[in-house]
CSV table of N, CA, C and O in Angstrom, one decimal:
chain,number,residue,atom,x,y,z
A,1,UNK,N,29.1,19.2,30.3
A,1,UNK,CA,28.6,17.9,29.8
A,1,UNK,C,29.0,16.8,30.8
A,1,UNK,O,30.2,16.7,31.2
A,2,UNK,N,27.8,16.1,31.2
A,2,UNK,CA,28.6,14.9,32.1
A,2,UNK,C,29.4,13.9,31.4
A,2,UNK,O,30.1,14.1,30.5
A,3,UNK,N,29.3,12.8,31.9
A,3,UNK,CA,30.4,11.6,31.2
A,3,UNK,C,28.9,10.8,30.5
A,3,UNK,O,29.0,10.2,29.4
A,4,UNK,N,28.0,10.8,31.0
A,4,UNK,CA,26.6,9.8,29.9
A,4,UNK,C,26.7,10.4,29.0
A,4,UNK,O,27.0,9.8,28.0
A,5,UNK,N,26.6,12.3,28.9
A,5,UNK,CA,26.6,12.8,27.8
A,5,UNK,C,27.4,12.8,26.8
A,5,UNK,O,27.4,12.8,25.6
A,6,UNK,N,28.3,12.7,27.7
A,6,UNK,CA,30.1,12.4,26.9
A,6,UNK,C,29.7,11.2,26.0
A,6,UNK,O,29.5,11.3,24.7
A,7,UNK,N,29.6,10.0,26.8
A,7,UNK,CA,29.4,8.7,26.1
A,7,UNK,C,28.4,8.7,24.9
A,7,UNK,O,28.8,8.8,23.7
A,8,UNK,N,27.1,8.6,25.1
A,8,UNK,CA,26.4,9.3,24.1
A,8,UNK,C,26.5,10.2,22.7
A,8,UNK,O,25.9,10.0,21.7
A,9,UNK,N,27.6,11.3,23.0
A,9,UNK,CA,27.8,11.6,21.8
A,9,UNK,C,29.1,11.1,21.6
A,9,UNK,O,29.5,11.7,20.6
A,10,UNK,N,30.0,10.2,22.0
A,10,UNK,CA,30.8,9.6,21.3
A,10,UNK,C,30.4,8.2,20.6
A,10,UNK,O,31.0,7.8,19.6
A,11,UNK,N,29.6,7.8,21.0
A,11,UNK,CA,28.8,6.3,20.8
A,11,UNK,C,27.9,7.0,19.3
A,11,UNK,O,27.7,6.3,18.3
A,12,UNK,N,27.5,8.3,19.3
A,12,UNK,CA,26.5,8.7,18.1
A,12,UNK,C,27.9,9.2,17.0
A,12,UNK,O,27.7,9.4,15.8
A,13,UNK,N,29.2,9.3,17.6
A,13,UNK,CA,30.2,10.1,16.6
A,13,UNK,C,30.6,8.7,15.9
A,13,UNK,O,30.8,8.5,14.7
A,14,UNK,N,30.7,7.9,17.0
A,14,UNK,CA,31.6,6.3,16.3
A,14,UNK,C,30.5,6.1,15.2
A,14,UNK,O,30.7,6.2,14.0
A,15,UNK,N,29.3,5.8,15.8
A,15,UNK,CA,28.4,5.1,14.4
A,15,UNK,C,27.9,6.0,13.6
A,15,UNK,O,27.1,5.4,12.8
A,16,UNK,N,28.1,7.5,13.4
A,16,UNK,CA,28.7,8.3,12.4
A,16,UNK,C,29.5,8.0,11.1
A,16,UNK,O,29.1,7.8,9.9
A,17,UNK,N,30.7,8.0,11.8
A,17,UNK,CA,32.3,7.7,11.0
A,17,UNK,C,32.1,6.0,10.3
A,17,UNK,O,32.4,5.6,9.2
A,18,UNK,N,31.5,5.2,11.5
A,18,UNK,CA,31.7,4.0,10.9
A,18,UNK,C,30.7,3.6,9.6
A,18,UNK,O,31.2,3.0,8.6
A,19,UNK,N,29.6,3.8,9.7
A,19,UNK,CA,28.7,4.1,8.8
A,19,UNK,C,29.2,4.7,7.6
A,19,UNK,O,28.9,4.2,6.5
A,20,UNK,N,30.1,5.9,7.8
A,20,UNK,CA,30.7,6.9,6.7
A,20,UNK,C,31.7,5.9,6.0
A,20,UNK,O,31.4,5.4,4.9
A,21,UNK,N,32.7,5.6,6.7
A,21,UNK,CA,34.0,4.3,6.5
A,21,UNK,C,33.3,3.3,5.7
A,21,UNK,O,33.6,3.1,4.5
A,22,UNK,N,32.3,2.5,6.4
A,22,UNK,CA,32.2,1.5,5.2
A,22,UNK,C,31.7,1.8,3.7
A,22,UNK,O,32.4,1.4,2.8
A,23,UNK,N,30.4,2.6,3.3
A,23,UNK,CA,30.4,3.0,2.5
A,23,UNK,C,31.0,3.4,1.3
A,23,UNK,O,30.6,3.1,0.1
A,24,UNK,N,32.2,4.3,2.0
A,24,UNK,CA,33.4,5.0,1.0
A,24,UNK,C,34.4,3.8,1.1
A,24,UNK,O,35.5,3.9,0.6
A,25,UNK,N,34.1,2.8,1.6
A,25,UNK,CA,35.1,1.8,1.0
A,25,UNK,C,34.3,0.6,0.1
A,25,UNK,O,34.8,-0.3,-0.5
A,26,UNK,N,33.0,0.7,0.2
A,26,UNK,CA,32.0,0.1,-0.6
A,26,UNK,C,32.3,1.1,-2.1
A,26,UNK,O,32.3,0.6,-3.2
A,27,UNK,N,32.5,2.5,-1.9
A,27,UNK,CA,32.2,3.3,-3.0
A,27,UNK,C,33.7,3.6,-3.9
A,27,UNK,O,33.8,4.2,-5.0
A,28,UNK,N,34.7,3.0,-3.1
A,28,UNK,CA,36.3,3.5,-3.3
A,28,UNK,C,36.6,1.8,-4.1
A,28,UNK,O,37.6,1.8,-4.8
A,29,UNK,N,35.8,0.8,-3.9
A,29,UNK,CA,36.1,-0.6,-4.4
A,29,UNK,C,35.6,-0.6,-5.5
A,29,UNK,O,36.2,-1.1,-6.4
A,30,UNK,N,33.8,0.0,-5.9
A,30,UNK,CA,33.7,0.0,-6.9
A,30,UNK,C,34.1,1.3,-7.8
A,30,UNK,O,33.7,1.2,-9.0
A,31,UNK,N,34.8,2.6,-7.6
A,31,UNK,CA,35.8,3.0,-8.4
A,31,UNK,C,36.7,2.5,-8.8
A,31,UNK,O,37.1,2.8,-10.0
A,32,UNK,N,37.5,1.4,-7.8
A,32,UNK,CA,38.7,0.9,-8.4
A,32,UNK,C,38.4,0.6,-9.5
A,32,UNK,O,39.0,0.9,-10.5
A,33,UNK,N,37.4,-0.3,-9.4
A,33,UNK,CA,37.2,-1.2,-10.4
A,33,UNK,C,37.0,-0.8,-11.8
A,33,UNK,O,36.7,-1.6,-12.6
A,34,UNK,N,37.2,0.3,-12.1
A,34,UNK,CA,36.8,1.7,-13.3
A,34,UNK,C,37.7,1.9,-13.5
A,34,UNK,O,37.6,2.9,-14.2
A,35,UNK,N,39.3,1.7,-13.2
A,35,UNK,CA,40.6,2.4,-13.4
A,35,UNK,C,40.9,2.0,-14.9
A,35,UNK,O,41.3,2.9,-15.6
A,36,UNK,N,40.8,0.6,-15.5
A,36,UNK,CA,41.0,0.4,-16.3
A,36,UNK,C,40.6,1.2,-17.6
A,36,UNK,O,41.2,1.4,-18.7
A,37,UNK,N,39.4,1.6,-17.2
A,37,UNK,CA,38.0,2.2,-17.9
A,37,UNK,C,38.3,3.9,-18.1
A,37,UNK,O,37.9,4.6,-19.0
A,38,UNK,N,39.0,4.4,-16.8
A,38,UNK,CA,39.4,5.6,-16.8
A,38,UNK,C,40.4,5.9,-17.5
A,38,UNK,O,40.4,7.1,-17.9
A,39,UNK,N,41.7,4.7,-17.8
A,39,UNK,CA,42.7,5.0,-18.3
A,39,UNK,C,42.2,4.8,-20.1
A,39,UNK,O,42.7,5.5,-21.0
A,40,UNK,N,41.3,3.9,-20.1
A,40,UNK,CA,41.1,4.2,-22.0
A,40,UNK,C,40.7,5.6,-22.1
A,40,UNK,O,41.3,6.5,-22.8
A,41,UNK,N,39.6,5.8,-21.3
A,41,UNK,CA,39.0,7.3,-21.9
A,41,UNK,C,40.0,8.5,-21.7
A,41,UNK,O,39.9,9.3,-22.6
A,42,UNK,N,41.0,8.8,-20.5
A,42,UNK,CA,42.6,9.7,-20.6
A,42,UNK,C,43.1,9.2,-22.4
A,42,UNK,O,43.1,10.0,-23.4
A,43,UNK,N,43.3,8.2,-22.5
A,43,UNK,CA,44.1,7.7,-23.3
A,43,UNK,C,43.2,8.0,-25.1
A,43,UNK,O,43.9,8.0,-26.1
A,44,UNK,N,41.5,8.3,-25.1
A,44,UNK,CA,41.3,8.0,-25.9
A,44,UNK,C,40.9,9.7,-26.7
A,44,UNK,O,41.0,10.1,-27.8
A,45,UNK,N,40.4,10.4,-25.4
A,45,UNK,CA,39.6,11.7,-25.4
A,45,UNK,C,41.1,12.7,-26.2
A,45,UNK,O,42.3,12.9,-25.9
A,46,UNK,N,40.4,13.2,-27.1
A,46,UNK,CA,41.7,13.9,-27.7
A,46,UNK,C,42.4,13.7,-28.7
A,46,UNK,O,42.8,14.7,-29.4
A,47,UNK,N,42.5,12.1,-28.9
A,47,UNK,CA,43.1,11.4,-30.0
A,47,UNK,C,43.1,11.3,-31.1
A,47,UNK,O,42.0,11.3,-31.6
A,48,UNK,N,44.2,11.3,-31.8
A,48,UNK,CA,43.3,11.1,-33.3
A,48,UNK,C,42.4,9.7,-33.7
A,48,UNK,O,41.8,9.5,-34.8
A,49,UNK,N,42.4,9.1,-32.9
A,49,UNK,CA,41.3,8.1,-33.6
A,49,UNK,C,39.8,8.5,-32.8
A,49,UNK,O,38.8,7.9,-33.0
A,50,UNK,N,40.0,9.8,-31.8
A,50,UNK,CA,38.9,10.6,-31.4
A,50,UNK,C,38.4,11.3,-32.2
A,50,UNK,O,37.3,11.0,-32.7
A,51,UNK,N,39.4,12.7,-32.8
A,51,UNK,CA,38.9,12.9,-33.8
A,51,UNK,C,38.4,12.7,-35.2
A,51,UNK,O,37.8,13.5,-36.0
A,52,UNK,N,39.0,11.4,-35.4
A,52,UNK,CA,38.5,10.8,-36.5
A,52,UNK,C,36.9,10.2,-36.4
A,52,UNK,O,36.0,10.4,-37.2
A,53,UNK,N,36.7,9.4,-35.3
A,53,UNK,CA,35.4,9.5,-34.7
A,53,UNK,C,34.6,10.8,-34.7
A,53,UNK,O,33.4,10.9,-34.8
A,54,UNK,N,35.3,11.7,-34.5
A,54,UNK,CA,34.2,13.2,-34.0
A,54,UNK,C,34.2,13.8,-35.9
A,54,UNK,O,33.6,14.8,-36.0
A,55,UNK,N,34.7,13.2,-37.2
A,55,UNK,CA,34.7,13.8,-38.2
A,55,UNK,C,33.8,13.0,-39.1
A,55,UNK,O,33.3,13.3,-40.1
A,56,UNK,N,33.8,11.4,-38.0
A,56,UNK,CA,32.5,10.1,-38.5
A,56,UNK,C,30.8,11.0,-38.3
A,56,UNK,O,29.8,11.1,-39.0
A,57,UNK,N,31.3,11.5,-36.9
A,57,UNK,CA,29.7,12.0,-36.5
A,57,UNK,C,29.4,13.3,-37.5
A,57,UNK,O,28.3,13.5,-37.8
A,58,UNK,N,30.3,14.2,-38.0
A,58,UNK,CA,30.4,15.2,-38.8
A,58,UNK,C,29.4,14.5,-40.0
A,58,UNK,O,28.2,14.9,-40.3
A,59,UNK,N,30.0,13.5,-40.5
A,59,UNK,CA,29.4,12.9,-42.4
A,59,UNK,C,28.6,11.9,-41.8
A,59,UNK,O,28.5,10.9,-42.5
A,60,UNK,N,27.8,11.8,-40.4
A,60,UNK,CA,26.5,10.8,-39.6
A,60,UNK,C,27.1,9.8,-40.8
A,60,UNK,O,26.6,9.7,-42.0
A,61,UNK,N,28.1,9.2,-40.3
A,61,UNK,CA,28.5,7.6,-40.0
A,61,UNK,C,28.5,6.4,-39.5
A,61,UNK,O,28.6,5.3,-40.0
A,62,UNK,N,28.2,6.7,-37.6
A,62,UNK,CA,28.3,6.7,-36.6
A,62,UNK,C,26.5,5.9,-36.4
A,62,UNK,O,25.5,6.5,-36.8
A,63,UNK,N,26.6,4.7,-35.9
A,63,UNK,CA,25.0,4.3,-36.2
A,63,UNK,C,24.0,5.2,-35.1
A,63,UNK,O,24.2,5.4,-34.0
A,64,UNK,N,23.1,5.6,-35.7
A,64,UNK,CA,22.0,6.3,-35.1
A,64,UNK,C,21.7,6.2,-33.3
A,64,UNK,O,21.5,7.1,-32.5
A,65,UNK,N,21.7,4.5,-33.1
A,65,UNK,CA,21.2,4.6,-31.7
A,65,UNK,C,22.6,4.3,-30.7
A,65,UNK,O,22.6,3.5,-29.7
A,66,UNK,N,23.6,5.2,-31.1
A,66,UNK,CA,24.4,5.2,-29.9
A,66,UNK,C,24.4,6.8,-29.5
A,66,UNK,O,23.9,7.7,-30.1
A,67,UNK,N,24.9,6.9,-28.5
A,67,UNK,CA,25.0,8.2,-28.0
A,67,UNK,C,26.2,8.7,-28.4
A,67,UNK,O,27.2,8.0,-28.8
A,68,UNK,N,26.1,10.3,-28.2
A,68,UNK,CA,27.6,10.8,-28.9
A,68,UNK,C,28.0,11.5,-27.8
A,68,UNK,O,28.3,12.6,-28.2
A,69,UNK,N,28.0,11.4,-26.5
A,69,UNK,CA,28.8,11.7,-25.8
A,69,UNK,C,30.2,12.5,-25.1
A,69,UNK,O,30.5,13.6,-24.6
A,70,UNK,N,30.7,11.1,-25.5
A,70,UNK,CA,32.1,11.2,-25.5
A,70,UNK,C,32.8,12.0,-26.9
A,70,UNK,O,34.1,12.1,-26.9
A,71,UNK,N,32.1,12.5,-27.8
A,71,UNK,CA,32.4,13.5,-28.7
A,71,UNK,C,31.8,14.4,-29.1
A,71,UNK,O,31.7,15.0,-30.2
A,72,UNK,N,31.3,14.8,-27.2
A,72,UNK,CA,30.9,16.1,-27.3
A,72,UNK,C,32.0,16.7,-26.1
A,72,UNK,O,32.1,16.3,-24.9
A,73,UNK,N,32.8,17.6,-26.7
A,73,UNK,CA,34.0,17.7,-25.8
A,73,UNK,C,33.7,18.0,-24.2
A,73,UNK,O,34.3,17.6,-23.2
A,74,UNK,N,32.3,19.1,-24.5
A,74,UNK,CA,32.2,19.4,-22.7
A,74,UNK,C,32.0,18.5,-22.1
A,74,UNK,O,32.7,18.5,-21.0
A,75,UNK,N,31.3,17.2,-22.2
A,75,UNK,CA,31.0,16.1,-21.8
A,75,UNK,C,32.1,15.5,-21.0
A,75,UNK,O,31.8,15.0,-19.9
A,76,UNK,N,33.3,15.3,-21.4
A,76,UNK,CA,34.3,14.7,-21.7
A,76,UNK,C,35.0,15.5,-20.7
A,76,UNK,O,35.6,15.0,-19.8
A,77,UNK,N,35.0,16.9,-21.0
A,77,UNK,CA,36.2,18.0,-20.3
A,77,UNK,C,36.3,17.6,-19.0
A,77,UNK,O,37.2,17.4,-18.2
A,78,UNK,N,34.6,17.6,-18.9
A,78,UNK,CA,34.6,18.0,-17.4
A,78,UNK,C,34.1,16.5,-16.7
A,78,UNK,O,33.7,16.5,-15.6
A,79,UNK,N,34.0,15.4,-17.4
A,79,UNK,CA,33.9,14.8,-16.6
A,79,UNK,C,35.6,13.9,-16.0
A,79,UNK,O,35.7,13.1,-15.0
A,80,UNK,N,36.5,14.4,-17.0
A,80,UNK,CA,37.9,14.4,-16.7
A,80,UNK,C,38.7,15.2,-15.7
A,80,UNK,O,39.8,15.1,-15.2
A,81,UNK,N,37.7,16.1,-15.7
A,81,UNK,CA,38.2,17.5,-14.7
A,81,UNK,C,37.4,17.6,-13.3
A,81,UNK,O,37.6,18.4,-12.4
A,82,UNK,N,36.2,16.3,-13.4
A,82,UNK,CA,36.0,15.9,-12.4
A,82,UNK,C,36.5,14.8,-11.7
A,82,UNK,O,36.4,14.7,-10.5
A,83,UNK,N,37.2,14.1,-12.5
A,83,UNK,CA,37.8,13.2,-12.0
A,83,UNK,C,39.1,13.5,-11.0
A,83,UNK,O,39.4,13.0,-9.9
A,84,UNK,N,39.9,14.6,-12.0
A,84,UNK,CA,40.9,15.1,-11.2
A,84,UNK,C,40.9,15.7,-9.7
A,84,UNK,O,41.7,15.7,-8.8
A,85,UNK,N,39.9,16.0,-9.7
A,85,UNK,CA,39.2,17.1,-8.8
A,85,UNK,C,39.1,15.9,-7.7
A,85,UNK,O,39.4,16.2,-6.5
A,86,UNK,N,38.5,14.7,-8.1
A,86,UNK,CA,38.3,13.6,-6.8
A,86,UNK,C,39.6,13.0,-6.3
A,86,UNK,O,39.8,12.5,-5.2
A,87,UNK,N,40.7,13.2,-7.3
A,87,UNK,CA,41.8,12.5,-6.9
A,87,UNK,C,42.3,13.2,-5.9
A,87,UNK,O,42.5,12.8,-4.8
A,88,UNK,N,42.6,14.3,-6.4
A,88,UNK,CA,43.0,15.4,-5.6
A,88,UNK,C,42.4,15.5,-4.1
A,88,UNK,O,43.1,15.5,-3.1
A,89,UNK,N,41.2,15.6,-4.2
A,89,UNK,CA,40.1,15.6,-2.8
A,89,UNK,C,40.7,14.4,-2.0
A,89,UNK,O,41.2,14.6,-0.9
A,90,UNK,N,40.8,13.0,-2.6
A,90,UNK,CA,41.0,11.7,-1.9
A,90,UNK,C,42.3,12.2,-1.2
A,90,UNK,O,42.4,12.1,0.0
A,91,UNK,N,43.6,13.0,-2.2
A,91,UNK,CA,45.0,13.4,-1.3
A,91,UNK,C,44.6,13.7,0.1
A,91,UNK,O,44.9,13.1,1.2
A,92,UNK,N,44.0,14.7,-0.2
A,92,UNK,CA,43.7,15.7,0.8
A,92,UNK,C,43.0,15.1,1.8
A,92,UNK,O,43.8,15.1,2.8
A,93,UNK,N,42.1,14.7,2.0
A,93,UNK,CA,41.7,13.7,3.0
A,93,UNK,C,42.7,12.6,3.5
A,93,UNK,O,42.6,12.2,4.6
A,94,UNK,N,43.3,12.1,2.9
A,94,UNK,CA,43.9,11.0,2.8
A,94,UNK,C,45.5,11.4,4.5
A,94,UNK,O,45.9,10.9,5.5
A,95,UNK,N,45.7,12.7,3.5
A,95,UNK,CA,46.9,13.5,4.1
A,95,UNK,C,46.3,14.0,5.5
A,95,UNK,O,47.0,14.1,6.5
A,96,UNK,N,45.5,14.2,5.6
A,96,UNK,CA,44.6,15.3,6.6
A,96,UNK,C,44.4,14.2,7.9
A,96,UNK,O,44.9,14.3,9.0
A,97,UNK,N,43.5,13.0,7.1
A,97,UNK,CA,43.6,11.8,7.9
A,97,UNK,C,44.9,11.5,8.5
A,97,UNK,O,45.0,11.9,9.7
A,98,UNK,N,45.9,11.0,8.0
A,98,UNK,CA,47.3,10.1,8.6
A,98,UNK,C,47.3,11.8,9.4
A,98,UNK,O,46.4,11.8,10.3
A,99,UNK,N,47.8,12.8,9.4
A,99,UNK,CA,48.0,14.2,10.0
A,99,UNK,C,47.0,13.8,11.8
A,99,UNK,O,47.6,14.1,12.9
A,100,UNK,N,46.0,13.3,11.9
A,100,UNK,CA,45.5,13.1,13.0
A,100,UNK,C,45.6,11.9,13.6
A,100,UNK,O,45.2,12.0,14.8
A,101,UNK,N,45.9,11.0,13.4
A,101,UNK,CA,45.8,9.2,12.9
A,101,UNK,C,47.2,8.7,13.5
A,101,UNK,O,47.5,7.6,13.4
């Protein structure tokens, strides 16, 4: 490879990454902003004032035009177990990054 070629795919790798970078920090800002939101539903999924909700939808208490969702447990499992799953991923990147950096 010569040195244009060289340049060239360094010049296509930079506006790659930078492209990639801003994004996930467009996409990592408006997660933050959900933490609050993440910690009710850790805090709510499970609970007894969950299952007391999930015994409202049992005797259809619960007004007709909301969604039941969040008291349908797979719903819930896994979107908690996807969450974990991202935190985890961000470590790992996070570590992998400073590791070359």
């Amino acid at each position: 490879m010569d040195k244009i070629e060289h340049f060239i795919e360094m010049e296509t790798n930079y506006l790659a990454v930078d492209q990639s970078v801003n994004q996930l920090m467009e996409q990592l800002d408006a997660f933050q902003g959900q933490i609050g939101k993440i910690a009710k539903l850790i805090d709510y999924y499970g609970s007894q004032e969950w299952y007391e909700h999930l015994e409202m939808e049992k005797r259809e208490l619960l007004p007709s035009d909301s969604t039941r969702a969040i008291l349908g447990e797979d719903y819930a499992y896994e979107t908690l177990g996807n969450l974990r799953q991202c935190a985890l991923q961000m470590l790992e990147i996070s570590t992998e990054i400073f590791k070359i950096y």
